[in-house]
CSV table of C-alpha atoms (C1' of nucleotides) in Angstrom, one decimal:
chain,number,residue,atom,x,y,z
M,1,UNK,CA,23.4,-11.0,-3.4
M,2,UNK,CA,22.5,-8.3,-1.0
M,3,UNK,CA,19.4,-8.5,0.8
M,4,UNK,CA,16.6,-6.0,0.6
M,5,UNK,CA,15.5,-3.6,2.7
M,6,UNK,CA,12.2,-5.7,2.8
M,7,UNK,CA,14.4,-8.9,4.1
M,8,UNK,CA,15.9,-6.8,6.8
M,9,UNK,CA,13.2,-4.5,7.5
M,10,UNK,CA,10.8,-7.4,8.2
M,11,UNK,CA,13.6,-9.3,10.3
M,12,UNK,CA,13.9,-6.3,12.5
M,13,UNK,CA,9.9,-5.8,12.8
M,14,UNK,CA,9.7,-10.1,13.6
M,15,UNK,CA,12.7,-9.6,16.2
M,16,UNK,CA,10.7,-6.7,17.7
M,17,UNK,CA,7.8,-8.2,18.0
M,18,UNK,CA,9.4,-11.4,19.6
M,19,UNK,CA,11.1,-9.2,21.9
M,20,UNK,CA,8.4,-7.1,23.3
M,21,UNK,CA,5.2,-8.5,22.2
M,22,UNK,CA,4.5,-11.1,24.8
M,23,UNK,CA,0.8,-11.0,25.2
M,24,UNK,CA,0.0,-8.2,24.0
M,25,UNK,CA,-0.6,-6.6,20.0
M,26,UNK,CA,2.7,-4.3,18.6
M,27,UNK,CA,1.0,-1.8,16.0
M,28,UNK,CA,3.0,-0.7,12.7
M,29,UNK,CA,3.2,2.7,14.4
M,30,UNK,CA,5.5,1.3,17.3
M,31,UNK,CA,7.8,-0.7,14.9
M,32,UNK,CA,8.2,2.1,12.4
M,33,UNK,CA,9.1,4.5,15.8
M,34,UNK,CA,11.3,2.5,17.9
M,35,UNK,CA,12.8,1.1,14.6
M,36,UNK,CA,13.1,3.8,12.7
M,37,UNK,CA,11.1,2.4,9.3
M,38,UNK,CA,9.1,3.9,7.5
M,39,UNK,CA,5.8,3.4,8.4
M,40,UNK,CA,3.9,2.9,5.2
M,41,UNK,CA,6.2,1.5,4.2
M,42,UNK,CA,6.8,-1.4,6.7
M,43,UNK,CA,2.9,-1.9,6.2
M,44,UNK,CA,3.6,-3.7,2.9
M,45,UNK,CA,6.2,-5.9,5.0
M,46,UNK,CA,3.8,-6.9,7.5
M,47,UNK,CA,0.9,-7.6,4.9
M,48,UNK,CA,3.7,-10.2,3.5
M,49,UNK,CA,4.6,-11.4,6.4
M,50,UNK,CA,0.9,-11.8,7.6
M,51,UNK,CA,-0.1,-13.0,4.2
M,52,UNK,CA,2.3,-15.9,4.4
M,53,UNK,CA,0.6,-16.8,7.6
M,54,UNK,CA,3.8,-16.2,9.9
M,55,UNK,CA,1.6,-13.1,11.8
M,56,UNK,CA,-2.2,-13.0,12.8
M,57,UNK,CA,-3.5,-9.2,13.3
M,58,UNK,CA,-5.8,-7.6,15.3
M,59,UNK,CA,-7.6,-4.4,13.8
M,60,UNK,CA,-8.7,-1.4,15.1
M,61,UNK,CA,-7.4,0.6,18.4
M,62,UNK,CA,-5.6,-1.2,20.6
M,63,UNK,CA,-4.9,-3.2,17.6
M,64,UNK,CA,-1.7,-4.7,16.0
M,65,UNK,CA,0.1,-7.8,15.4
M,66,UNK,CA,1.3,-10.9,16.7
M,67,UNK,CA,3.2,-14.0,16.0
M,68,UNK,CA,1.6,-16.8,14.4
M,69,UNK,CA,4.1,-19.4,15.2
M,70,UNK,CA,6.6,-19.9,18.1
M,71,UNK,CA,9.7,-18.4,18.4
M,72,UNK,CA,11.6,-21.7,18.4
M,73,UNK,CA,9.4,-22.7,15.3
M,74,UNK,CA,10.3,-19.2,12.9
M,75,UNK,CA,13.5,-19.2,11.3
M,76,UNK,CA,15.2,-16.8,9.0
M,77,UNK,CA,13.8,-18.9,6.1
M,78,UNK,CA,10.4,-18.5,7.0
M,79,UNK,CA,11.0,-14.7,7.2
M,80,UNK,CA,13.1,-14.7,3.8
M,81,UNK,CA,10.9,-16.9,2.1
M,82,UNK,CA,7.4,-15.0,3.0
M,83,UNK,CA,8.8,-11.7,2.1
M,84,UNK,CA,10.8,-12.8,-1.4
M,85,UNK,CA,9.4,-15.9,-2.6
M,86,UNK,CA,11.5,-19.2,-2.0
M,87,UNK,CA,15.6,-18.7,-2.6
M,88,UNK,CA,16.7,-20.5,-6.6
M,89,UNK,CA,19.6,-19.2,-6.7
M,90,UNK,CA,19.5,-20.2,-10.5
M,91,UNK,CA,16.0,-20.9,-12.0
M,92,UNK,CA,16.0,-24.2,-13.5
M,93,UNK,CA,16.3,-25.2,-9.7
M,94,UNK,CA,12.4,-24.6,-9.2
M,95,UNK,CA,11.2,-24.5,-13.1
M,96,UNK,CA,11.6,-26.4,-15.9
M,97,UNK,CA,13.2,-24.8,-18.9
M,98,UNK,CA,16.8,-25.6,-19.7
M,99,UNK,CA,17.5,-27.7,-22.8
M,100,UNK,CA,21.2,-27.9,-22.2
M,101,UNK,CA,20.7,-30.4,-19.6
M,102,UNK,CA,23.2,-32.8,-21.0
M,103,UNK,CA,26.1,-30.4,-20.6
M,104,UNK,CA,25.1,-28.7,-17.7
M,105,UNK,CA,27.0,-29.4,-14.4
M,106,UNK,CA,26.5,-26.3,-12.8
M,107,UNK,CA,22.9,-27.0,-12.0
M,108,UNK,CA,24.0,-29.6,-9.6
M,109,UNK,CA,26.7,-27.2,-8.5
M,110,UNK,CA,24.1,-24.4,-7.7
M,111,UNK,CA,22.3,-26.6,-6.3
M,112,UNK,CA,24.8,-27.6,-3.5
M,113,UNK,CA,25.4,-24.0,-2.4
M,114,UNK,CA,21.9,-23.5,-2.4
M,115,UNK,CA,21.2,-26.4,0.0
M,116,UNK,CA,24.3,-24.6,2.3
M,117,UNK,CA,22.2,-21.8,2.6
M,118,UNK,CA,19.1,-22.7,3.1
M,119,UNK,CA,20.2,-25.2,5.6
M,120,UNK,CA,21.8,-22.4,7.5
M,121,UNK,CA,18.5,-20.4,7.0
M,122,UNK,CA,16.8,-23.0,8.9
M,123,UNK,CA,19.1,-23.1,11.6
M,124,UNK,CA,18.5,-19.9,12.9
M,125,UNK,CA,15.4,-19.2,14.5
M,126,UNK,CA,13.8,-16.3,16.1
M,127,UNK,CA,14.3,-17.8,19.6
M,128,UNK,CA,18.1,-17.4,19.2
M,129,UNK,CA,18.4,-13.4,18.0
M,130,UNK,CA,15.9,-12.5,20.8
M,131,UNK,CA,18.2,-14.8,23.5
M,132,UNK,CA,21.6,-12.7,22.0
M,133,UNK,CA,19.1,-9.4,22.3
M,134,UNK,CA,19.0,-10.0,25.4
M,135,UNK,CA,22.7,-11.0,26.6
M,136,UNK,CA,23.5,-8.0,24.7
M,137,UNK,CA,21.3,-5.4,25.9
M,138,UNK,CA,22.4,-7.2,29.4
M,139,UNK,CA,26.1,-6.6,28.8
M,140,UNK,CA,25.5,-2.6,28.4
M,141,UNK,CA,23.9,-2.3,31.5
R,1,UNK,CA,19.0,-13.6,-4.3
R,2,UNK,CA,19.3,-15.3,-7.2
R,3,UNK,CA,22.6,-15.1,-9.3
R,4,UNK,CA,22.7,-12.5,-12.1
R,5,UNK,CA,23.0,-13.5,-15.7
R,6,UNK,CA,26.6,-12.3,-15.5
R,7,UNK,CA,27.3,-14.6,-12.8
R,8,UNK,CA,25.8,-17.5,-14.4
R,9,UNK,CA,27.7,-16.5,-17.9
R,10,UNK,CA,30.7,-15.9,-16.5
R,11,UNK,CA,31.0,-19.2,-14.9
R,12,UNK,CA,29.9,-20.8,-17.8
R,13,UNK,CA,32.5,-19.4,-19.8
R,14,UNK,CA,35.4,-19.9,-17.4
R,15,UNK,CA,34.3,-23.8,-17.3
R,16,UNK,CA,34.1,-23.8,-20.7
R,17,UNK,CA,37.3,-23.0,-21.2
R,18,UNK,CA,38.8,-25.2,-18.2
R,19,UNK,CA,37.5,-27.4,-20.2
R,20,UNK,CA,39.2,-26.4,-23.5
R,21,UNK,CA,41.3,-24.5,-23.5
R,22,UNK,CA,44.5,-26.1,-22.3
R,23,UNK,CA,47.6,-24.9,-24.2
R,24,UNK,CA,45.5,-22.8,-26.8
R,25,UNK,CA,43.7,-19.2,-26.5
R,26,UNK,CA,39.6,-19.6,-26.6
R,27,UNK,CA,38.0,-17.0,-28.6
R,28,UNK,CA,34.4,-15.0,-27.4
R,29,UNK,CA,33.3,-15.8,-30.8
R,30,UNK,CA,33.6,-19.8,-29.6
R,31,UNK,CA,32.2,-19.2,-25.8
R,32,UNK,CA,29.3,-17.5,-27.5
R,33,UNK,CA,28.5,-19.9,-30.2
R,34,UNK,CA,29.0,-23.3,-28.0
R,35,UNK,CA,27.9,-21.9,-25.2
R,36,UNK,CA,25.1,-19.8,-27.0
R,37,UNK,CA,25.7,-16.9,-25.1
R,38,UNK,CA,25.2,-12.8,-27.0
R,39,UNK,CA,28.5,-12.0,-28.3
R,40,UNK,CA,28.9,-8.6,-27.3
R,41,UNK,CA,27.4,-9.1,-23.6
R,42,UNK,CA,29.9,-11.8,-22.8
R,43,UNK,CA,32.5,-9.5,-24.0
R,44,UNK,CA,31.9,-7.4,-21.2
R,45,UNK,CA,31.7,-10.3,-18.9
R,46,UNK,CA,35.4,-11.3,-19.6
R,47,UNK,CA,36.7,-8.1,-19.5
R,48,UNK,CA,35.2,-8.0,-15.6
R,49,UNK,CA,36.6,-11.6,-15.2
R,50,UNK,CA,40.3,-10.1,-17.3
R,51,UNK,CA,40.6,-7.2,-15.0
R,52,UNK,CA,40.3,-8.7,-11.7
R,53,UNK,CA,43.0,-11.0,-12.4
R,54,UNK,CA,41.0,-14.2,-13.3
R,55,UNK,CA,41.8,-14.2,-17.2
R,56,UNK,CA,44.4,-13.1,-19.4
R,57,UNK,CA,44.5,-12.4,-22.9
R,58,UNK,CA,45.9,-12.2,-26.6
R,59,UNK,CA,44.7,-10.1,-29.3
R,60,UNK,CA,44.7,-10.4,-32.7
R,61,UNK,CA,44.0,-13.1,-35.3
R,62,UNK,CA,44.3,-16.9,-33.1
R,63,UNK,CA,44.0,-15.0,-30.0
R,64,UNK,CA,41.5,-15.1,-27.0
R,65,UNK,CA,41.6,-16.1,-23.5
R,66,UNK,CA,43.2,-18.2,-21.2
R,67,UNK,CA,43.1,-18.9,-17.2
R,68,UNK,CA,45.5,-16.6,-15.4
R,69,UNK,CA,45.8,-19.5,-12.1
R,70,UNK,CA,45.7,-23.3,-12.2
R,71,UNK,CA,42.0,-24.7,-11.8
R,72,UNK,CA,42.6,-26.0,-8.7
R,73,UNK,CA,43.3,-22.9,-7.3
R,74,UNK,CA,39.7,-21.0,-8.9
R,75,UNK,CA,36.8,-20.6,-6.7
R,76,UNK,CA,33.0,-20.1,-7.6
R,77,UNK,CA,34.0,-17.4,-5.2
R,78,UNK,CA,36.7,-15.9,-7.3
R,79,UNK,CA,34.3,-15.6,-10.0
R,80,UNK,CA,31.3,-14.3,-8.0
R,81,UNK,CA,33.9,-11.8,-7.1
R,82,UNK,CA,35.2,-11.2,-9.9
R,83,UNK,CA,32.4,-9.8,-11.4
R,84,UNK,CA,29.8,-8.6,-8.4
R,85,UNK,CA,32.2,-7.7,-6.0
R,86,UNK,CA,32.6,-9.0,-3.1
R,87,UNK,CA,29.4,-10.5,-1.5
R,88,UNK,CA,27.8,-8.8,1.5
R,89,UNK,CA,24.4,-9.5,2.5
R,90,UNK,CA,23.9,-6.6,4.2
R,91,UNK,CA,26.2,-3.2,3.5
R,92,UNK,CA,27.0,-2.7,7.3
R,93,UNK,CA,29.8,-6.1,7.2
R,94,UNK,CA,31.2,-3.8,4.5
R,95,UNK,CA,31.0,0.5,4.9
R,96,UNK,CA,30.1,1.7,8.8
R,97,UNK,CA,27.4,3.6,8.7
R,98,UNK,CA,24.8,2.2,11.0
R,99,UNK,CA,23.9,4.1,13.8
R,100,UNK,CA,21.8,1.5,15.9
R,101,UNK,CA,24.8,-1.2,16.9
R,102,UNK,CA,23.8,-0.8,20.4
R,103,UNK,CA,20.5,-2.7,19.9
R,104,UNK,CA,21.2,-4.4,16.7
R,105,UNK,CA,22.1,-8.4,17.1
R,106,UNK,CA,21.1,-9.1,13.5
R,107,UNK,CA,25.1,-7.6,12.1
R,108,UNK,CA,26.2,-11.0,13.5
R,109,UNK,CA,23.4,-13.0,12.3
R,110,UNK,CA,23.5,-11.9,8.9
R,111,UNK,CA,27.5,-12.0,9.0
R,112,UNK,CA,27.0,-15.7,10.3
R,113,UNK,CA,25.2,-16.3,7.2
R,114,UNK,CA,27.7,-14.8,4.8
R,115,UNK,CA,30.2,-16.8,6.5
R,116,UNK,CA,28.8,-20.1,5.7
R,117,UNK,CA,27.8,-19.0,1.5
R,118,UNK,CA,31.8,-17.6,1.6
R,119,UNK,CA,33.0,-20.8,2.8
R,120,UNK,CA,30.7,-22.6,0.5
R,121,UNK,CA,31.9,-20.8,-2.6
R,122,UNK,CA,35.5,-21.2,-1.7
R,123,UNK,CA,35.5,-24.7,-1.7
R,124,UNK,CA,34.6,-25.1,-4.8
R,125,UNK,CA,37.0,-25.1,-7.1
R,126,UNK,CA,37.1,-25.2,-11.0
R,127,UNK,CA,39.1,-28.4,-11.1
R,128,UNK,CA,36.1,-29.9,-9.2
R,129,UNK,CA,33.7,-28.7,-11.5
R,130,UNK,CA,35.5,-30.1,-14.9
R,131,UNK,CA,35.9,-33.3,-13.3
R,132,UNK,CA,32.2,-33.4,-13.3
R,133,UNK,CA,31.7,-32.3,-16.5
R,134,UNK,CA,33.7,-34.8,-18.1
R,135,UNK,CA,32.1,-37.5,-15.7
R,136,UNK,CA,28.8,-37.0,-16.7
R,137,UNK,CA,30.0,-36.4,-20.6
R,138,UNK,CA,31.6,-40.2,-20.1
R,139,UNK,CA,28.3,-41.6,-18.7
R,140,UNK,CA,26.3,-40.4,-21.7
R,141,UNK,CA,28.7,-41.8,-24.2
W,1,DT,C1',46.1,-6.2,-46.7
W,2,DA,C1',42.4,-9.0,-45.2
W,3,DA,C1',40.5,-11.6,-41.6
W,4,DT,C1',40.0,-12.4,-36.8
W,5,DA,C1',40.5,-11.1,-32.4
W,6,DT,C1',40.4,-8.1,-28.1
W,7,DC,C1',39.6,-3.4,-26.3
W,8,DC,C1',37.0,0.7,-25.3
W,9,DT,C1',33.2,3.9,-24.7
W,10,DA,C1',28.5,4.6,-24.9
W,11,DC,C1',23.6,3.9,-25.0
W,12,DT,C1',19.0,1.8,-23.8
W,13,DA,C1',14.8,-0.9,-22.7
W,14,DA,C1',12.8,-3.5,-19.2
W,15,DA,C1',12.5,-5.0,-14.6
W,16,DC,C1',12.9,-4.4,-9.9
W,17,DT,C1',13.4,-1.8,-5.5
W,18,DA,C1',12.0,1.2,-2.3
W,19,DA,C1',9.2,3.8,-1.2
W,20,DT,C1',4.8,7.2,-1.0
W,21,DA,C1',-0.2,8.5,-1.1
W,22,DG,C1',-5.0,8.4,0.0
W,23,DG,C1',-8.6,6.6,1.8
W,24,DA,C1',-11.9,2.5,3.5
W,25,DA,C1',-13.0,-0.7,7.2
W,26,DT,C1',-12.7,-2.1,12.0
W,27,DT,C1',-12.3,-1.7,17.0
W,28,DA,C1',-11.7,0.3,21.7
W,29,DT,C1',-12.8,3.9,24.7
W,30,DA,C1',-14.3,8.4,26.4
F,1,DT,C1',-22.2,7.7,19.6
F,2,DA,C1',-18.2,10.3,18.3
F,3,DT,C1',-13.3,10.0,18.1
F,4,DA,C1',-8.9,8.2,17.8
F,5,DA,C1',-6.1,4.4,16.6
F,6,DT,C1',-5.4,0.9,14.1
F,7,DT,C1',-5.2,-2.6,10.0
F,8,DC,C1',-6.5,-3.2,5.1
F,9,DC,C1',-6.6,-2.1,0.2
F,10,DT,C1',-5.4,-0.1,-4.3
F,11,DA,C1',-2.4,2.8,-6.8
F,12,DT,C1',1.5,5.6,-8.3
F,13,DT,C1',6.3,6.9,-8.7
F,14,DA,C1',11.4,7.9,-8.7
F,15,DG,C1',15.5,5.7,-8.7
F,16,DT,C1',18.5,1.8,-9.5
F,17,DT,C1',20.0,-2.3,-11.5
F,18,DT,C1',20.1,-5.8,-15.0
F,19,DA,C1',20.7,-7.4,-19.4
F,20,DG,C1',21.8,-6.4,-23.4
F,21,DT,C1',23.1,-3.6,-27.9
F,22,DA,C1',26.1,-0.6,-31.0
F,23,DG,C1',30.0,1.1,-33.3
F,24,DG,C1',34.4,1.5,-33.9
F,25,DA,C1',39.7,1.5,-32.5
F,26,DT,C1',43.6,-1.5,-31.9
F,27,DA,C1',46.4,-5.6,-32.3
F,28,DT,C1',47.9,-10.0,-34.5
F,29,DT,C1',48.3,-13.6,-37.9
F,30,DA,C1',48.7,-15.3,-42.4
DNA sequence: TAATATCCTACTAAACTAATAGGAATTATA
DNA sequence: TATAATTCCTATTAGTTTAGTAGGATATTA
């Protein structure tokens, strides 16, 4: 139950680029610097992210990437889903293979605390973490 | 994030004998075969759930194990506990170590998160999930 | 003393994680 | 038209974790 350094890695890099990619491309090279990721790295993140259609990209020099979606549209789902696959908690919540069915209660029970957490998931969006960037960065100065 | 087999296991086991073992010890040998679990892997399982206070003991010919608290006071988070450790979705809501707090908002988000799956797991209890059990048992009969 | 248990210490194969490496293709600009 | 900056693509690899196996010591009951 921890999250990978993929997960948080590619949070960082989408918060990043909501933060200070307004009009404009944010290269790898930026995100790996100011982030302090390794670059090659956080290349495999972003071909993930890209990939699963949540950034569009912009080769060559002056190149880089940019959001696909709106800020009030991406949530922490979308990130964590694009980067690991879609959250089962237990298996025989997406496939079929169980054949203890009749006993089993703890499929329903998984099943509950998974809905919890994606719910919660869904409910955070990009939009917000950039807004508390901001108040944050705000209250230092 | 899905749940390790040891999770799942142990969970299984402890419901298992919730379920059956009021006022008598339950042997491995039993979890293993009903529950068709390997032996000798959920032997290490209860020794995790055992030594973290969830289970206690008897040796010996008619021995096995027995809940060491009532099932209404046994979390799914008790048993995730018991045999991952406490759950934190990212190491800094545990150890300090991270040297970018000035900038970084996603501590928060991430401990938000946690928050909500902690909750979750609290509130359900064993109690709850033998109820269940014997519910759907009933409506198959 | 025989059978049935837990207890204890190790070992191991397979999968997954977290990178690293090298170069090809594309684009802007000097 | 070079050159630099960038993404894109295909591999490889070291380390860690997971899931399980193995063998025997110790305790208890009958």
């Amino acid at each position: 139950m921890k999250l990978s350094t993929k997960i948080r890695y590619g949070t960082r890099a989408l918060v990043y680029i909501a933060a200070f990619g307004k009009n404009r491309y944010v290269s790898i090279s930026e995100i790996s610097e100011k982030e302090n990721i390794s670059l090659k790295y956080l290349e495999n993140i972003m071909t993930l992210l890209k990939s699963s259609g949540l950034l569009r990209s912009m080769q060559g020099a002056g190149g880089g990437y940019y959001l696909a979606k709106s800020i009030d549209e991406l949530t922490l789902a979308d990130i964590m889903y694009s980067i690991s696959g879609p959250i089962f908690l237990v298996r025989c919540l997406s496939e079929y293979e169980c054949n203890r069915e009749m006993e089993c209660v703890l499929k329903d029970v998984w099943n509950d605390v998974n809905n919890v957490l994606d719910k919660k998931l869904r409910s955070i969006k990009l939009k917000n973490i950039v807004k508390k960037r901001k108040r944050k960065i705000k209250s230092f100065a």
